Coordinates of C-alpha atoms and ligand atoms in Angstrom, one line a residue:
X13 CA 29.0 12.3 76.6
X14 CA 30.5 15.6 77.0
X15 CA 32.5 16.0 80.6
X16 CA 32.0 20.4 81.0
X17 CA 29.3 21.7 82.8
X18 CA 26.5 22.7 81.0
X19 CA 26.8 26.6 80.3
X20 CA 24.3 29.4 78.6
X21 CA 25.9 32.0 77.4
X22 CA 28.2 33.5 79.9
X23 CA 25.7 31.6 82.5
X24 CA 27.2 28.0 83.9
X25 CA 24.0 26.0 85.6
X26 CA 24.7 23.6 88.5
X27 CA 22.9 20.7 86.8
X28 CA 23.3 19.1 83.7
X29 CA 19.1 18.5 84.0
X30 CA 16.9 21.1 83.7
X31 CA 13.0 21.0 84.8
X32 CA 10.9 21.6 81.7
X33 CA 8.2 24.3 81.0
X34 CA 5.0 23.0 81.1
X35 CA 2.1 25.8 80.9
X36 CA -0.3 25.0 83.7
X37 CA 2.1 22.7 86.0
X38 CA 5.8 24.8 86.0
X39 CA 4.0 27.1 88.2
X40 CA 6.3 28.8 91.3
X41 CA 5.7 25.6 93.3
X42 CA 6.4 23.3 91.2
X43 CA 9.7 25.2 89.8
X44 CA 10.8 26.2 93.6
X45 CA 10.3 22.2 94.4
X46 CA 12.6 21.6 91.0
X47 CA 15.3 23.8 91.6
X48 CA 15.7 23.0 95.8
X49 CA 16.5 19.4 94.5
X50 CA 19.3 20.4 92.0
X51 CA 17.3 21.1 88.7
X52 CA 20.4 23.8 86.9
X53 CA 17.4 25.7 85.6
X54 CA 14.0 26.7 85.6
X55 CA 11.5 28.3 83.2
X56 CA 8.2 30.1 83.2
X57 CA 5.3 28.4 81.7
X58 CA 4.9 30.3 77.7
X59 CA 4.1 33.8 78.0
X60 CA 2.5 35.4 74.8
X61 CA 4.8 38.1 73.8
X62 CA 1.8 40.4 72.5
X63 CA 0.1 39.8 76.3
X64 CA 3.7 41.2 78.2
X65 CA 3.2 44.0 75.4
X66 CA -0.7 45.0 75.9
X67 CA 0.4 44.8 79.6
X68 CA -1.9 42.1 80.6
X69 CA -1.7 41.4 83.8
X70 CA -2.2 37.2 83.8
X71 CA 0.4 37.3 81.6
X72 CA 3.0 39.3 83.5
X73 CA 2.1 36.7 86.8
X74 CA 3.5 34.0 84.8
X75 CA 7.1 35.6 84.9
X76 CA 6.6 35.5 88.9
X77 CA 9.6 33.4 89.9
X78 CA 10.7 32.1 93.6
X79 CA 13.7 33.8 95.7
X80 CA 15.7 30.2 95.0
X81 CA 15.2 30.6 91.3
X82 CA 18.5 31.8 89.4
X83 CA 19.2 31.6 86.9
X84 CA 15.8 31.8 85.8
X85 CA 14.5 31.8 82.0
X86 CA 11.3 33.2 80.6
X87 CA 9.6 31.3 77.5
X88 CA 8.3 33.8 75.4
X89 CA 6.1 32.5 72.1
X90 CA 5.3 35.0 69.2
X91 CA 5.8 35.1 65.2
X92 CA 6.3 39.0 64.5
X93 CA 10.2 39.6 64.9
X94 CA 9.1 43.4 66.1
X95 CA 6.6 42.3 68.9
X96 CA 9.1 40.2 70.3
X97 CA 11.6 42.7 70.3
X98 CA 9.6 44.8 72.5
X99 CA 8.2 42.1 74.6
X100 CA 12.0 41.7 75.7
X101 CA 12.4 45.1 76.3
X102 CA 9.9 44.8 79.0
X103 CA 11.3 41.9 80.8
X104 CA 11.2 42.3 84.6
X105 CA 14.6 42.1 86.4
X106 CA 15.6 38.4 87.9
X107 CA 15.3 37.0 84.2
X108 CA 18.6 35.7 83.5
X109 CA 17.9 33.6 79.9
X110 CA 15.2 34.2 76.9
X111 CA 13.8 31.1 75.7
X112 CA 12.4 31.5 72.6
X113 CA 8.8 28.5 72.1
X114 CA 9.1 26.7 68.5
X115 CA 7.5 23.5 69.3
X116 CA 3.9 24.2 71.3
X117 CA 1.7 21.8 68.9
X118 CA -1.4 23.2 70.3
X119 CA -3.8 24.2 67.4
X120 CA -4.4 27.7 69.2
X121 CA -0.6 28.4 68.6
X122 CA -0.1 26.8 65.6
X123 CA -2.9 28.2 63.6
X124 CA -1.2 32.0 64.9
X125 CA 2.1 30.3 63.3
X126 CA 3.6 29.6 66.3
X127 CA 5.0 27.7 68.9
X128 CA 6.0 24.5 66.7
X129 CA 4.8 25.9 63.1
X130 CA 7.7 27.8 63.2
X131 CA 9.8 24.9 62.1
X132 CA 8.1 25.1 58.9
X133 CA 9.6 28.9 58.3
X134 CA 13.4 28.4 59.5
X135 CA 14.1 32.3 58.0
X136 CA 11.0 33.5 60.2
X137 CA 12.3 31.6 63.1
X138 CA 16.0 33.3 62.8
X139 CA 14.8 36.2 62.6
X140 CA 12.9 35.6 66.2
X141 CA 16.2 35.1 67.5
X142 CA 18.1 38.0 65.5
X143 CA 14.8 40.4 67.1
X144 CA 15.0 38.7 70.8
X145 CA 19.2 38.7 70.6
X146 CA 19.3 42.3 69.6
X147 CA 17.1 43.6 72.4
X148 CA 18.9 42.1 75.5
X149 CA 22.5 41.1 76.4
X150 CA 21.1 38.2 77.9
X151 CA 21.2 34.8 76.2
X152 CA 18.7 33.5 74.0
X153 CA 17.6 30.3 73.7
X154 CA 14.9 28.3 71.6
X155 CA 13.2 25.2 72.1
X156 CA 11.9 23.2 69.7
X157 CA 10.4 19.5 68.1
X158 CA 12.2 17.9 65.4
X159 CA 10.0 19.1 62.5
X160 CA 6.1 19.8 62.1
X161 CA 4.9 16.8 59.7
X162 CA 5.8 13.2 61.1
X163 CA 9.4 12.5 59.3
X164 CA 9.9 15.7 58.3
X165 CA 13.0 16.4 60.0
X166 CA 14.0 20.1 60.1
X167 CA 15.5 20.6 63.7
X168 CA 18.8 20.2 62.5
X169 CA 18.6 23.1 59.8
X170 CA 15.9 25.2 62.0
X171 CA 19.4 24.9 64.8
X172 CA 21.9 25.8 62.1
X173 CA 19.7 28.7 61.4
X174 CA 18.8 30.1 65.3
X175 CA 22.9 29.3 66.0
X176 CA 23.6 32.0 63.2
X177 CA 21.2 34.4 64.4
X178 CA 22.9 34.1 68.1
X179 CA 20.8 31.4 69.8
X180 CA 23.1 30.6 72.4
X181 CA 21.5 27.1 73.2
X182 CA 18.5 24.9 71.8
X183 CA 16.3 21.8 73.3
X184 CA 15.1 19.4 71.2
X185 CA 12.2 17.5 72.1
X186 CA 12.3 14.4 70.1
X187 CA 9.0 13.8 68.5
X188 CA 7.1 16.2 65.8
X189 CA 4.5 18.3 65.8
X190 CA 2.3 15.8 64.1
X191 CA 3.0 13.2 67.1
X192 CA 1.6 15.5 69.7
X193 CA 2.7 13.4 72.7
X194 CA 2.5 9.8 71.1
X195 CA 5.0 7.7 70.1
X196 CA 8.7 7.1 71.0
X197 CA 11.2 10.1 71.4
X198 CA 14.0 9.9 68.3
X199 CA 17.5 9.6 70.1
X200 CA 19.5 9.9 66.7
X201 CA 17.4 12.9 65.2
X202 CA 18.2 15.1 68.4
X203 CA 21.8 13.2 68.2
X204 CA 22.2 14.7 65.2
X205 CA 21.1 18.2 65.7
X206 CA 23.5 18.0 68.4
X207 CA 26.1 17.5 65.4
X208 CA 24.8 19.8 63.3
X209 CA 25.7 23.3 65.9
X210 CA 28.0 24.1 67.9
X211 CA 26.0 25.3 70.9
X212 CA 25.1 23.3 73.7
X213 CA 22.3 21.3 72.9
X214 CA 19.5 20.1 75.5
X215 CA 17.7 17.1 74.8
X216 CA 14.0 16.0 76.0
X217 CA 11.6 13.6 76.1
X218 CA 10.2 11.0 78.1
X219 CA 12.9 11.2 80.8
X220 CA 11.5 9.1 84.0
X221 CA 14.6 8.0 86.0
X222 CA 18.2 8.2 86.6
X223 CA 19.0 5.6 84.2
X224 CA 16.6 7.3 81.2
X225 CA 18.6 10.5 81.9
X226 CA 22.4 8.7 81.4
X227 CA 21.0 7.3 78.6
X228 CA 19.5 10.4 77.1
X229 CA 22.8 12.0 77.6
X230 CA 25.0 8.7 76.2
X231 CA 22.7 8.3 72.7
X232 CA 22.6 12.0 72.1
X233 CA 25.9 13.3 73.1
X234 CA 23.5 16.0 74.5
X235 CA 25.2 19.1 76.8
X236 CA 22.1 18.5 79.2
X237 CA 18.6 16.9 79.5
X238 CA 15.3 18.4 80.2
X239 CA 12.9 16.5 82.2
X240 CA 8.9 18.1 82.4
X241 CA 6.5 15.0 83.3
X242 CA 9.0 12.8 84.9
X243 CA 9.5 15.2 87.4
X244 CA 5.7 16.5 88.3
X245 CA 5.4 15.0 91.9
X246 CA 8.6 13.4 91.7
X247 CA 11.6 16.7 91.9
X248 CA 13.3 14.3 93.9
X249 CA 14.6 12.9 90.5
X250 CA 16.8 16.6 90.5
X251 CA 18.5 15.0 93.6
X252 CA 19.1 11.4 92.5
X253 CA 20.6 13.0 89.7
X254 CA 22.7 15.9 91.1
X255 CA 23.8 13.7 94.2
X256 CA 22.2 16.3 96.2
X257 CA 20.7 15.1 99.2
X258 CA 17.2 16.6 100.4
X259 CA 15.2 15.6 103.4
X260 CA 11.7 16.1 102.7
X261 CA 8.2 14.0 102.9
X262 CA 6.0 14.5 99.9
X263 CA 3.3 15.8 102.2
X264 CA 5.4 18.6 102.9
X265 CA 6.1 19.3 99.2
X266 CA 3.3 19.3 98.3
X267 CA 2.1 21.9 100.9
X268 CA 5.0 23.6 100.0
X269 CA 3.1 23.8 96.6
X270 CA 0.0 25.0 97.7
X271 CA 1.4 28.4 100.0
X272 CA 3.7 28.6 96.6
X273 CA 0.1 29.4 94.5
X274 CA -1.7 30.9 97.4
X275 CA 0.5 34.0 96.9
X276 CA -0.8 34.2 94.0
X277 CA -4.0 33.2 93.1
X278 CA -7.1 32.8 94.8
X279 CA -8.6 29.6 96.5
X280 CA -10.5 28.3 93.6
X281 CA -7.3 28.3 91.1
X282 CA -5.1 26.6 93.6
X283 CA -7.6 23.9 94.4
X284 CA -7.6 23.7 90.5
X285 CA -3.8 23.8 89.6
X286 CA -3.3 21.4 92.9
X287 CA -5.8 19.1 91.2
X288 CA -3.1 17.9 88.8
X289 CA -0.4 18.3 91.2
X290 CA -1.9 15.9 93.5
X291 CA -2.6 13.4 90.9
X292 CA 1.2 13.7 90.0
X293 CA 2.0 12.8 93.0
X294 CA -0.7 9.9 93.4
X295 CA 1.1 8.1 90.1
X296 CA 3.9 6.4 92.6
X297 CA 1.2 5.0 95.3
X298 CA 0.4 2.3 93.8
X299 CA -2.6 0.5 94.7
X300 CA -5.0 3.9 95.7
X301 CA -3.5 6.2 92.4
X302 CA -6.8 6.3 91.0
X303 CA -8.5 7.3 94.3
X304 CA -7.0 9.7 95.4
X305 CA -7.1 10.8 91.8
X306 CA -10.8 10.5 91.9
X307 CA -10.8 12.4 95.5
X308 CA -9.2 15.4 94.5
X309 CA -11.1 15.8 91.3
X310 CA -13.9 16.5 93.4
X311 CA -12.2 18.6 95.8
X312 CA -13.9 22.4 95.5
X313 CA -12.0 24.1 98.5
X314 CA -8.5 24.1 100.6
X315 CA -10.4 22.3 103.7
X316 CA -11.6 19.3 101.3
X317 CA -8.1 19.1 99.5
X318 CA -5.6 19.2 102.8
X319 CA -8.2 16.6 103.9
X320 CA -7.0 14.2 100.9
X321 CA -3.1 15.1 101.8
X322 CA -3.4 14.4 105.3
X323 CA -5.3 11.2 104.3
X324 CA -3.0 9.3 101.7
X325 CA 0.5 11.1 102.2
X326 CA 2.4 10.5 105.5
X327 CA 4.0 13.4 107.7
Ligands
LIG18 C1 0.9 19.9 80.1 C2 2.1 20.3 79.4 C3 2.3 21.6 79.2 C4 3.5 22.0 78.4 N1 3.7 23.3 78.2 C5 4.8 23.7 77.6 C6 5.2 25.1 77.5 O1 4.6 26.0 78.0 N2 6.3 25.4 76.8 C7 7.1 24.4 76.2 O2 8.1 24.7 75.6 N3 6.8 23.1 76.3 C8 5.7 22.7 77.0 N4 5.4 21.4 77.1 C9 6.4 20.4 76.6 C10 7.4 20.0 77.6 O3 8.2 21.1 78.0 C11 8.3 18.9 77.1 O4 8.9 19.3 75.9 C12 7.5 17.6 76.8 O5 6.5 17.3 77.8 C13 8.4 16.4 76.6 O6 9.2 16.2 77.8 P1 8.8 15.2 79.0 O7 8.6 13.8 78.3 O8 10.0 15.2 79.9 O9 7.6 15.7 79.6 C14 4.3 21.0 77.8 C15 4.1 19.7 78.1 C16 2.9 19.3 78.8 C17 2.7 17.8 79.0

């Protein structure tokens, strides 16, 4: 395990673990939540270059961060070097890292040939980085799997390849394309895309406690871990980790969460986006999980979801 902080560039986070972007949970919330309990960095949920472009406004929400948030990256996902090259030149200010999305295994994405299909076109995929790197002087980063086709293993190549191009970091979430979300995370492939660059490397996958994140760190001689699911009602992992102490209920996170979204959508999205939030939370009360899963499933409006908080989550 290395002993320096983890640094980005010329940017040094405060945490060695790192909340993960997760397109319809990282929301403001959920990332605010992450970062108060010691998470070194945030990241927007993908954003679709071409959308920043064409101006669309949905898209341009998603680069919304909290005040707490810095440094702050924005995922971008694309496969034309020259759209991505605008889309950075229209970053908003308070975006301090570019990540760069080559693992989404969504069919949408990777029938476009992106997200994760880029792994199957390591020149394509440097030249993302060369177009990203060349219109901002702020880092770049890419994220990735460890190839496309089960055992196909490409992440160390793809990360010699996005290192020359001037990626200044890369995760590696351990599985493949082809394994969706199944299956056991590969400690020694991301171990040795750690040895195959010199950047820092960030590894992820199926981090749930304190002990899951030393060991991440131990087998994969990893600069720093990213944690998405383990940490969706449970930020407080941030804090076991950092040492940080934080004196909060889980009620009032998660009412935290909801005025977090209120700002900026309207009722019937926040009921929705709390839906999963609240069954997040449910997941460590054992014994009524499923019903309050079941409960807020239902829930249509703000009155019948506080209704379920006040019920099942003490002040
Ligand atoms: C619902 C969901 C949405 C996700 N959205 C994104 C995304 O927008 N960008 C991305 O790079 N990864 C995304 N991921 C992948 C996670 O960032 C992470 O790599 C993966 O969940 C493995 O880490 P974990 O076991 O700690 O959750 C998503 C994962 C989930 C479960």
């Amino acid at each position: 395990m290395r002993n320096n902080a983890l640094k980005i560039g010329n940017i040094e986070l405060c945490s060695r673990a790192v909340f993960a972007p997760m397109a319809g949970y990282s929301d403001l919330g959920a990332r605010y939540l992450a970062r108060l309990y010691g998470a070194g960095l945030t990241t927007s949920e993908m954003v679709s270059a071409k959308g920043l472009i064409y101006d669309n406004k949905e898209t341009k929400k998603l680069l919304d961060k909290t005040e707490i948030e810095t440094p702050f990256a924005a995922q971008l996902f694309a496969h034309e070097p020259e759209i991505l090259h605008k889309a950075v030149g229209l970053l908003p200010d308070g975006i301090d890292i570019i990540d760069i999305n080559m693992g989404c295994p969504a069919p949408k994405i990777v029938k476009n040939g992106e997200g994760s299909a880029l792994l199957k076109d390591p020149a394509l995929a440097g030249e993302l980085v060369a177009a990203a790197v060349s219109a901002s002087a702020r880092p770049v980063t890419v994220k990735m799997r460890l190839g496309f086709e089960n055992g196909d293993f490409v992440a160390d190549k793809v990360a010699r390849v996005v290192e020359k191009a001037g990626a200044s970091a890369v995760t590696v979430h351990g599985r493949y394309r082809e394994q969706m979300y199944s299956g056991q995370v590969d400690k020694k492939a991301i171990r040795a895309v750690r040895d195959a660059v010199g950047i820092p490397l960030i590894a992820n996958g199926d981090v749930r406690s304190v002990k899951d994140y030393e060991r991440m760190l131990e087998e994969t001689h990893a600069d720093g871990v990213m944690i998405g699911r383990g940490a969706l009602g449970n930020y407080r992992i941030f804090a076991d980790i950092s040492g940080k102490r934080v004196d909060r209920t889980e009620k009032e996170d998660i009412l935290l969460q909801i005025e977090f979204l209120k700002r900026e959508y309207p009722e019937r999205i926040v009921v929705n986006l709390m839906k999963s939030h609240v069954s997040a939370y449910a997941s460590g009360k054992a014994g009524v999980a499923k019903e309050i899963r079941d409960r807020v499933h239902h829930a249509t409006n703000y009155a019948e979801l506080l209704a379920i908080v006040d019920e099942y989550f003490a002040n």
